[in-house]
Amino acid sequence: MNTLIDAAFSRARVVILSLVMILAVGAYAYVGIPKESSPEIPIPTLYVSTSLEGISPEDSERLLVEPLETELSAITGLKQITSNGAEGHASVQLEFEPGFDSDEALDKVREGVDRAKSDLPEDATDPVVTEINTALFPILTAILSGPVPERTLNSISEELKDAIEGLSGVLEVDVGGERTELLEVLIDPTVFETYNISFEELISQINRNNRLIAAGAIESGAGRLVLKVPGLIENVEDVMSLPIKVRGDTVVTFADVATIRRTFKDPTGFARIDGQPALALEIKKRSGANIIETVAAVRELIDEMRAEWPDSITVKYTQDESEQVQDMLSDLEANVIAAVILVMIVIVWALGVRSALLVGLAIPGAFLAGVTALWVMGYTMNLVVLFSLILVVGMLVDGAIVTTELADRRLQEGHSPRAAYAHAAKRMAWPIIASTATTLSVFFPLLFWTGTVGEFMKFLPITVILTLTASLFMALVFIPVVGGIIGKRPPQSAKDKATLYAAEQGDPRELTGFTGGYVKLLQFAILRPWMTLILAIAMLMGGFTAYAQFGNGITFFPEVEPDFAQVQVRARDNFSIYEQDALVRQVEQRLFTYDEIASVYARTGSSNRDSADLIGTIQVEFTEWDERRTAAMIGEEIRTEMAAIPGIDVQVQTASNGPSAGKPVNLRIKAHDAEVQQQVVNQIREKMSDIGGFTDVTDSRP
């Protein structure tokens, strides 16, 4: 280490230039590194789904679920397989062992699905394999609403979707609440009798004509001519002009026997924002894209396109994750600035202005060096990285303080700044290295944390190790070299001289003030080792006892007051979509009476077809956290009030930090006899009601 320090001092200009480059590149990396809320981690779960309209849940299990299970259950590395058969739909969820190879698992699942296709009914849709990833969750939801025709809102949303998906940082946009357009043909039976035409002829005529025909090309000595046979029906005029029957010179077309109009498929769901019909554009970003820049680009694009829309259409943004990231970045910057100022105040008071400047330089230097390393490694600036940077603020200056203090003492003895800082760096090199190594040894095992949580939390040890390693070089190389250039013997009072003389050459017990009191306390503890040991053990046990008595338990992630909550409306009955919407509207109307709720976004119909009893979800946005009650109190009041609505069960869920793990308690009841299984579930539900304290309990019974 001494060789490295001597080389640094002999090339001071190179070291200073390197420090400037580290600060400049670090600043550039801090601005350019992709920023997001949660880390993008591979979740060891794959989802396979297929559908066959009109079949019952029992037939779905027999015809769709069992063939898929047979082929997929043989995949190696599979931890658990969960299947679900519903009306017209089936799904299989595959959970793999932690540390799985996502690409290899995806290939195996696709191969298994291909083998199972031959056993599925011909009318079933092709199974879709979906890889669950945190990057696929929306970063922003733009809700379009207003008193305009449905077709107008649909047209605007489709145009907006195409424009947003053209942005470089956007992966895809899903439109919620949109209905598919179609052409409706109204036929007069008396006209059919006049022309002697049957329904079968009419339907077959449409099917035969609505096709893409590859006509090829004709080549001759005069050149090559590409042929095109128009066959696809693209608009109303194409249908109206279709010939149905020819009698001599007379051609009967659709326009002669039917009325054709544009309409929509029957609704499978409804969407509203604050009571107004709405369409929701859920925007997902690409992996590695900067969430702040992506959201800003989306907002700017929407603002540009709004100039062409009717004035009555409004746009409301919800679930904007960029705001959370910006708040965390602001907190980080505020913490860094506060740390630098506080450290400089303390060092100015203890060692002087020059030493404070040197020690204060270690914080941004180590921070920016660590951010540069993360940027080069391809990582993002996310919630865990920001937490880690804030965590190490107080650790970065320890080595710099020790080196600078020893150098100041050598300056007082008359040594030159260069010799004083070189001696301090060499003398304290191994103590600082050992101190840093002991801290890093605590975080190093976290690199081998397995599972989804391990993938989520690996950014913590990586960030801490990088920044503390950078602080080590700051304390032993960069700060000493800078000190050797700008260092100067600080003024010393007579009291300071006496204190230093007594500490090094005289009797420290003769000191007065705070230092003297500390020396006397230290002497008392040294002369009575057993008493000191017993006192230390008593304090340790007292700490454990106090935590057991007054502690608030253990949570994986600190609970932060949420800005959003989701109200789920559940019902067990064969309600039509209109009946479901009527029930959801009742809940929606009661939520409007809460002054602590800023906006209400309601969707009727379940986007998750595996949750058959979920008939609607309502996303509520709260007012500012310091101007309302807690989300837990509001949620409990919502549950109590909605319990008065018959036929439904209302659950309130708030967003949780960290990797989502579902509800905290999950019970699985296995039995060969379905009736026995039902009875056991009923008994468990009754027992839970007797115990009390449970909220939002659901089960997957038919």
PDB file of N, CA and C in Angstrom, residues 621-687:
ATOM      1  N   GLU A 621     -57.290   7.404  -5.376  1.00  0.00           N
ATOM      2  CA  GLU A 621     -56.100   8.212  -5.094  1.00  0.00           C
ATOM      3  C   GLU A 621     -56.406   9.110  -3.908  1.00  0.00           C
ATOM      4  N   PHE A 622     -55.577   9.018  -2.875  1.00  0.00           N
ATOM      5  CA  PHE A 622     -55.803   9.791  -1.663  1.00  0.00           C
ATOM      6  C   PHE A 622     -55.267  11.220  -1.821  1.00  0.00           C
ATOM      7  N   THR A 623     -55.739  12.090  -0.959  1.00  0.00           N
ATOM      8  CA  THR A 623     -55.172  13.435  -0.864  1.00  0.00           C
ATOM      9  C   THR A 623     -53.804  13.348  -0.178  1.00  0.00           C
ATOM     10  N   GLU A 624     -53.145  14.483   0.013  1.00  0.00           N
ATOM     11  CA  GLU A 624     -51.811  14.490   0.616  1.00  0.00           C
ATOM     12  C   GLU A 624     -51.834  13.814   1.989  1.00  0.00           C
ATOM     13  N   TRP A 625     -50.796  13.038   2.271  1.00  0.00           N
ATOM     14  CA  TRP A 625     -50.787  12.189   3.457  1.00  0.00           C
ATOM     15  C   TRP A 625     -50.869  12.983   4.761  1.00  0.00           C
ATOM     16  N   ASP A 626     -50.362  14.223   4.763  1.00  0.00           N
ATOM     17  CA  ASP A 626     -50.373  15.009   5.997  1.00  0.00           C
ATOM     18  C   ASP A 626     -51.671  15.775   6.196  1.00  0.00           C
ATOM     19  N   GLU A 627     -52.625  15.601   5.264  1.00  0.00           N
ATOM     20  CA  GLU A 627     -53.898  16.306   5.381  1.00  0.00           C
ATOM     21  C   GLU A 627     -55.076  15.341   5.553  1.00  0.00           C
ATOM     22  N   ARG A 628     -54.808  14.093   5.886  1.00  0.00           N
ATOM     23  CA  ARG A 628     -55.872  13.102   5.995  1.00  0.00           C
ATOM     24  C   ARG A 628     -55.497  12.063   7.045  1.00  0.00           C
ATOM     25  N   ARG A 629     -56.447  11.162   7.294  1.00  0.00           N
ATOM     26  CA  ARG A 629     -56.167  10.022   8.150  1.00  0.00           C
ATOM     27  C   ARG A 629     -55.284   9.014   7.411  1.00  0.00           C
ATOM     28  N   THR A 630     -54.812   8.019   8.121  1.00  0.00           N
ATOM     29  CA  THR A 630     -53.978   7.008   7.471  1.00  0.00           C
ATOM     30  C   THR A 630     -54.830   6.158   6.540  1.00  0.00           C
ATOM     31  N   ALA A 631     -54.154   5.538   5.551  1.00  0.00           N
ATOM     32  CA  ALA A 631     -54.863   4.686   4.600  1.00  0.00           C
ATOM     33  C   ALA A 631     -55.508   3.498   5.297  1.00  0.00           C
ATOM     34  N   ALA A 632     -54.875   2.993   6.367  1.00  0.00           N
ATOM     35  CA  ALA A 632     -55.453   1.861   7.105  1.00  0.00           C
ATOM     36  C   ALA A 632     -56.788   2.243   7.735  1.00  0.00           C
ATOM     37  N   MET A 633     -56.864   3.438   8.310  1.00  0.00           N
ATOM     38  CA  MET A 633     -58.118   3.893   8.935  1.00  0.00           C
ATOM     39  C   MET A 633     -59.200   4.116   7.875  1.00  0.00           C
ATOM     40  N   ILE A 634     -58.820   4.722   6.755  1.00  0.00           N
ATOM     41  CA  ILE A 634     -59.800   4.951   5.685  1.00  0.00           C
ATOM     42  C   ILE A 634     -60.281   3.616   5.125  1.00  0.00           C
ATOM     43  N   GLY A 635     -59.357   2.669   4.935  1.00  0.00           N
ATOM     44  CA  GLY A 635     -59.730   1.362   4.413  1.00  0.00           C
ATOM     45  C   GLY A 635     -60.680   0.622   5.328  1.00  0.00           C
ATOM     46  N   GLU A 636     -60.447   0.702   6.640  1.00  0.00           N
ATOM     47  CA  GLU A 636     -61.342   0.031   7.580  1.00  0.00           C
ATOM     48  C   GLU A 636     -62.733   0.647   7.542  1.00  0.00           C
ATOM     49  N   GLU A 637     -62.814   1.965   7.417  1.00  0.00           N
ATOM     50  CA  GLU A 637     -64.122   2.614   7.321  1.00  0.00           C
ATOM     51  C   GLU A 637     -64.835   2.216   6.022  1.00  0.00           C
ATOM     52  N   ILE A 638     -64.077   2.087   4.924  1.00  0.00           N
ATOM     53  CA  ILE A 638     -64.684   1.672   3.658  1.00  0.00           C
ATOM     54  C   ILE A 638     -65.253   0.260   3.790  1.00  0.00           C
ATOM     55  N   ARG A 639     -64.496  -0.657   4.404  1.00  0.00           N
ATOM     56  CA  ARG A 639     -64.992  -2.021   4.584  1.00  0.00           C
ATOM     57  C   ARG A 639     -66.279  -2.033   5.395  1.00  0.00           C
ATOM     58  N   THR A 640     -66.292  -1.255   6.473  1.00  0.00           N
ATOM     59  CA  THR A 640     -67.471  -1.241   7.346  1.00  0.00           C
ATOM     60  C   THR A 640     -68.690  -0.676   6.621  1.00  0.00           C
ATOM     61  N   GLU A 641     -68.505   0.424   5.897  1.00  0.00           N
ATOM     62  CA  GLU A 641     -69.637   1.052   5.215  1.00  0.00           C
ATOM     63  C   GLU A 641     -70.146   0.184   4.069  1.00  0.00           C
ATOM     64  N   MET A 642     -69.250  -0.429   3.295  1.00  0.00           N
ATOM     65  CA  MET A 642     -69.683  -1.222   2.149  1.00  0.00           C
ATOM     66  C   MET A 642     -70.309  -2.548   2.564  1.00  0.00           C
ATOM     67  N   ALA A 643     -70.099  -2.971   3.804  1.00  0.00           N
ATOM     68  CA  ALA A 643     -70.721  -4.212   4.267  1.00  0.00           C
ATOM     69  C   ALA A 643     -72.241  -4.117   4.271  1.00  0.00           C
ATOM     70  N   ALA A 644     -72.779  -2.894   4.227  1.00  0.00           N
ATOM     71  CA  ALA A 644     -74.231  -2.716   4.210  1.00  0.00           C
ATOM     72  C   ALA A 644     -74.832  -3.000   2.838  1.00  0.00           C
ATOM     73  N   ILE A 645     -74.016  -3.115   1.803  1.00  0.00           N
ATOM     74  CA  ILE A 645     -74.520  -3.424   0.453  1.00  0.00           C
ATOM     75  C   ILE A 645     -74.662  -4.934   0.341  1.00  0.00           C
ATOM     76  N   PRO A 646     -75.865  -5.462   0.130  1.00  0.00           N
ATOM     77  CA  PRO A 646     -76.051  -6.924   0.114  1.00  0.00           C
ATOM     78  C   PRO A 646     -75.484  -7.558  -1.149  1.00  0.00           C
ATOM     79  N   GLY A 647     -74.984  -8.783  -0.989  1.00  0.00           N
ATOM     80  CA  GLY A 647     -74.571  -9.579  -2.140  1.00  0.00           C
ATOM     81  C   GLY A 647     -73.139  -9.414  -2.574  1.00  0.00           C
ATOM     82  N   ILE A 648     -72.363  -8.539  -1.933  1.00  0.00           N
ATOM     83  CA  ILE A 648     -70.981  -8.319  -2.351  1.00  0.00           C
ATOM     84  C   ILE A 648     -70.049  -8.335  -1.148  1.00  0.00           C
ATOM     85  N   ASP A 649     -68.792  -8.555  -1.420  1.00  0.00           N
ATOM     86  CA  ASP A 649     -67.731  -8.478  -0.420  1.00  0.00           C
ATOM     87  C   ASP A 649     -66.714  -7.465  -0.920  1.00  0.00           C
ATOM     88  N   VAL A 650     -66.465  -6.433  -0.146  1.00  0.00           N
ATOM     89  CA  VAL A 650     -65.558  -5.357  -0.553  1.00  0.00           C
ATOM     90  C   VAL A 650     -64.251  -5.486   0.225  1.00  0.00           C
ATOM     91  N   GLN A 651     -63.126  -5.515  -0.500  1.00  0.00           N
ATOM     92  CA  GLN A 651     -61.805  -5.607   0.098  1.00  0.00           C
ATOM     93  C   GLN A 651     -60.979  -4.393  -0.308  1.00  0.00           C
ATOM     94  N   VAL A 652     -60.132  -3.947   0.597  1.00  0.00           N
ATOM     95  CA  VAL A 652     -59.299  -2.762   0.359  1.00  0.00           C
ATOM     96  C   VAL A 652     -57.839  -3.172   0.488  1.00  0.00           C
ATOM     97  N   GLN A 653     -57.067  -2.931  -0.555  1.00  0.00           N
ATOM     98  CA  GLN A 653     -55.650  -3.275  -0.560  1.00  0.00           C
ATOM     99  C   GLN A 653     -54.833  -2.041  -0.903  1.00  0.00           C
ATOM    100  N   THR A 654     -53.753  -1.833  -0.167  1.00  0.00           N
ATOM    101  CA  THR A 654     -52.844  -0.719  -0.439  1.00  0.00           C
ATOM    102  C   THR A 654     -51.544  -1.267  -1.001  1.00  0.00           C
ATOM    103  N   ALA A 655     -50.837  -0.418  -1.740  1.00  0.00           N
ATOM    104  CA  ALA A 655     -49.571  -0.825  -2.352  1.00  0.00           C
ATOM    105  C   ALA A 655     -48.534  -1.066  -1.272  1.00  0.00           C
ATOM    106  N   SER A 656     -47.741  -2.130  -1.438  1.00  0.00           N
ATOM    107  CA  SER A 656     -46.678  -2.456  -0.496  1.00  0.00           C
ATOM    108  C   SER A 656     -45.334  -2.331  -1.197  1.00  0.00           C
ATOM    109  N   ASN A 657     -44.324  -1.903  -0.434  1.00  0.00           N
ATOM    110  CA  ASN A 657     -42.987  -1.777  -0.993  1.00  0.00           C
ATOM    111  C   ASN A 657     -42.308  -3.145  -1.038  1.00  0.00           C
ATOM    112  N   GLY A 658     -41.298  -3.248  -1.891  1.00  0.00           N
ATOM    113  CA  GLY A 658     -40.586  -4.499  -2.002  1.00  0.00           C
ATOM    114  C   GLY A 658     -41.264  -5.436  -2.983  1.00  0.00           C
ATOM    115  N   PRO A 659     -40.671  -6.622  -3.194  1.00  0.00           N
ATOM    116  CA  PRO A 659     -41.270  -7.586  -4.121  1.00  0.00           C
ATOM    117  C   PRO A 659     -42.598  -8.084  -3.589  1.00  0.00           C
ATOM    118  N   SER A 660     -43.613  -8.086  -4.453  1.00  0.00           N
ATOM    119  CA  SER A 660     -44.946  -8.475  -4.021  1.00  0.00           C
ATOM    120  C   SER A 660     -44.993  -9.968  -3.723  1.00  0.00           C
ATOM    121  N   ALA A 661     -45.596 -10.308  -2.608  1.00  0.00           N
ATOM    122  CA  ALA A 661     -45.717 -11.711  -2.217  1.00  0.00           C
ATOM    123  C   ALA A 661     -47.164 -12.097  -1.971  1.00  0.00           C
ATOM    124  N   GLY A 662     -48.105 -11.269  -2.403  1.00  0.00           N
ATOM    125  CA  GLY A 662     -49.509 -11.577  -2.196  1.00  0.00           C
ATOM    126  C   GLY A 662     -49.920 -11.312  -0.765  1.00  0.00           C
ATOM    127  N   LYS A 663     -50.954 -11.990  -0.340  1.00  0.00           N
ATOM    128  CA  LYS A 663     -51.452 -11.794   1.020  1.00  0.00           C
ATOM    129  C   LYS A 663     -50.514 -12.477   2.016  1.00  0.00           C
ATOM    130  N   PRO A 664     -50.445 -11.982   3.253  1.00  0.00           N
ATOM    131  CA  PRO A 664     -49.451 -12.502   4.206  1.00  0.00           C
ATOM    132  C   PRO A 664     -49.689 -13.940   4.638  1.00  0.00           C
ATOM    133  N   VAL A 665     -50.941 -14.413   4.601  1.00  0.00           N
ATOM    134  CA  VAL A 665     -51.247 -15.787   5.020  1.00  0.00           C
ATOM    135  C   VAL A 665     -51.972 -16.493   3.883  1.00  0.00           C
ATOM    136  N   ASN A 666     -51.461 -17.655   3.476  1.00  0.00           N
ATOM    137  CA  ASN A 666     -52.090 -18.461   2.428  1.00  0.00           C
ATOM    138  C   ASN A 666     -52.209 -19.901   2.916  1.00  0.00           C
ATOM    139  N   LEU A 667     -53.411 -20.429   2.922  1.00  0.00           N
ATOM    140  CA  LEU A 667     -53.654 -21.816   3.306  1.00  0.00           C
ATOM    141  C   LEU A 667     -54.100 -22.597   2.072  1.00  0.00           C
ATOM    142  N   ARG A 668     -53.561 -23.811   1.894  1.00  0.00           N
ATOM    143  CA  ARG A 668     -53.947 -24.661   0.775  1.00  0.00           C
ATOM    144  C   ARG A 668     -54.507 -25.962   1.334  1.00  0.00           C
ATOM    145  N   ILE A 669     -55.705 -26.273   0.941  1.00  0.00           N
ATOM    146  CA  ILE A 669     -56.390 -27.465   1.434  1.00  0.00           C
ATOM    147  C   ILE A 669     -56.425 -28.492   0.307  1.00  0.00           C
ATOM    148  N   LYS A 670     -55.787 -29.651   0.513  1.00  0.00           N
ATOM    149  CA  LYS A 670     -55.763 -30.708  -0.483  1.00  0.00           C
ATOM    150  C   LYS A 670     -56.620 -31.877  -0.004  1.00  0.00           C
ATOM    151  N   ALA A 671     -57.419 -32.417  -0.908  1.00  0.00           N
ATOM    152  CA  ALA A 671     -58.257 -33.567  -0.574  1.00  0.00           C
ATOM    153  C   ALA A 671     -58.675 -34.260  -1.862  1.00  0.00           C
ATOM    154  N   HIS A 672     -58.854 -35.585  -1.787  1.00  0.00           N
ATOM    155  CA  HIS A 672     -59.310 -36.335  -2.959  1.00  0.00           C
ATOM    156  C   HIS A 672     -60.809 -36.159  -3.180  1.00  0.00           C
ATOM    157  N   ASP A 673     -61.528 -35.945  -2.088  1.00  0.00           N
ATOM    158  CA  ASP A 673     -62.977 -35.776  -2.164  1.00  0.00           C
ATOM    159  C   ASP A 673     -63.303 -34.287  -2.152  1.00  0.00           C
ATOM    160  N   ALA A 674     -63.920 -33.794  -3.234  1.00  0.00           N
ATOM    161  CA  ALA A 674     -64.218 -32.360  -3.327  1.00  0.00           C
ATOM    162  C   ALA A 674     -65.191 -31.909  -2.248  1.00  0.00           C
ATOM    163  N   GLU A 675     -66.171 -32.767  -1.881  1.00  0.00           N
ATOM    164  CA  GLU A 675     -67.142 -32.380  -0.857  1.00  0.00           C
ATOM    165  C   GLU A 675     -66.476 -32.222   0.505  1.00  0.00           C
ATOM    166  N   VAL A 676     -65.554 -33.141   0.819  1.00  0.00           N
ATOM    167  CA  VAL A 676     -64.810 -33.020   2.084  1.00  0.00           C
ATOM    168  C   VAL A 676     -63.979 -31.743   2.090  1.00  0.00           C
ATOM    169  N   GLN A 677     -63.386 -31.438   0.955  1.00  0.00           N
ATOM    170  CA  GLN A 677     -62.581 -30.218   0.842  1.00  0.00           C
ATOM    171  C   GLN A 677     -63.423 -28.978   1.114  1.00  0.00           C
ATOM    172  N   GLN A 678     -64.639 -28.964   0.548  1.00  0.00           N
ATOM    173  CA  GLN A 678     -65.544 -27.824   0.772  1.00  0.00           C
ATOM    174  C   GLN A 678     -65.882 -27.685   2.247  1.00  0.00           C
ATOM    175  N   GLN A 679     -66.162 -28.794   2.924  1.00  0.00           N
ATOM    176  CA  GLN A 679     -66.514 -28.757   4.339  1.00  0.00           C
ATOM    177  C   GLN A 679     -65.359 -28.230   5.179  1.00  0.00           C
ATOM    178  N   VAL A 680     -64.138 -28.657   4.850  1.00  0.00           N
ATOM    179  CA  VAL A 680     -62.969 -28.208   5.619  1.00  0.00           C
ATOM    180  C   VAL A 680     -62.755 -26.706   5.448  1.00  0.00           C
ATOM    181  N   VAL A 681     -62.932 -26.227   4.224  1.00  0.00           N
ATOM    182  CA  VAL A 681     -62.782 -24.787   3.989  1.00  0.00           C
ATOM    183  C   VAL A 681     -63.823 -24.003   4.796  1.00  0.00           C
ATOM    184  N   ASN A 682     -65.053 -24.499   4.817  1.00  0.00           N
ATOM    185  CA  ASN A 682     -66.099 -23.834   5.605  1.00  0.00           C
ATOM    186  C   ASN A 682     -65.733 -23.801   7.084  1.00  0.00           C
ATOM    187  N   GLN A 683     -65.206 -24.919   7.601  1.00  0.00           N
ATOM    188  CA  GLN A 683     -64.821 -24.973   9.008  1.00  0.00           C
ATOM    189  C   GLN A 683     -63.697 -23.985   9.309  1.00  0.00           C
ATOM    190  N   ILE A 684     -62.728 -23.889   8.391  1.00  0.00           N
ATOM    191  CA  ILE A 684     -61.616 -22.951   8.610  1.00  0.00           C
ATOM    192  C   ILE A 684     -62.115 -21.515   8.590  1.00  0.00           C
ATOM    193  N   ARG A 685     -63.001 -21.197   7.646  1.00  0.00           N
ATOM    194  CA  ARG A 685     -63.545 -19.839   7.585  1.00  0.00           C
ATOM    195  C   ARG A 685     -64.309 -19.494   8.850  1.00  0.00           C
ATOM    196  N   GLU A 686     -65.086 -20.450   9.372  1.00  0.00           N
ATOM    197  CA  GLU A 686     -65.836 -20.214  10.609  1.00  0.00           C
ATOM    198  C   GLU A 686     -64.888 -20.009  11.789  1.00  0.00           C
ATOM    199  N   LYS A 687     -63.823 -20.806  11.850  1.00  0.00           N
ATOM    200  CA  LYS A 687     -62.861 -20.666  12.940  1.00  0.00           C
ATOM    201  C   LYS A 687     -62.145 -19.319  12.868  1.00  0.00           C
TER     202      LYS A 687
END
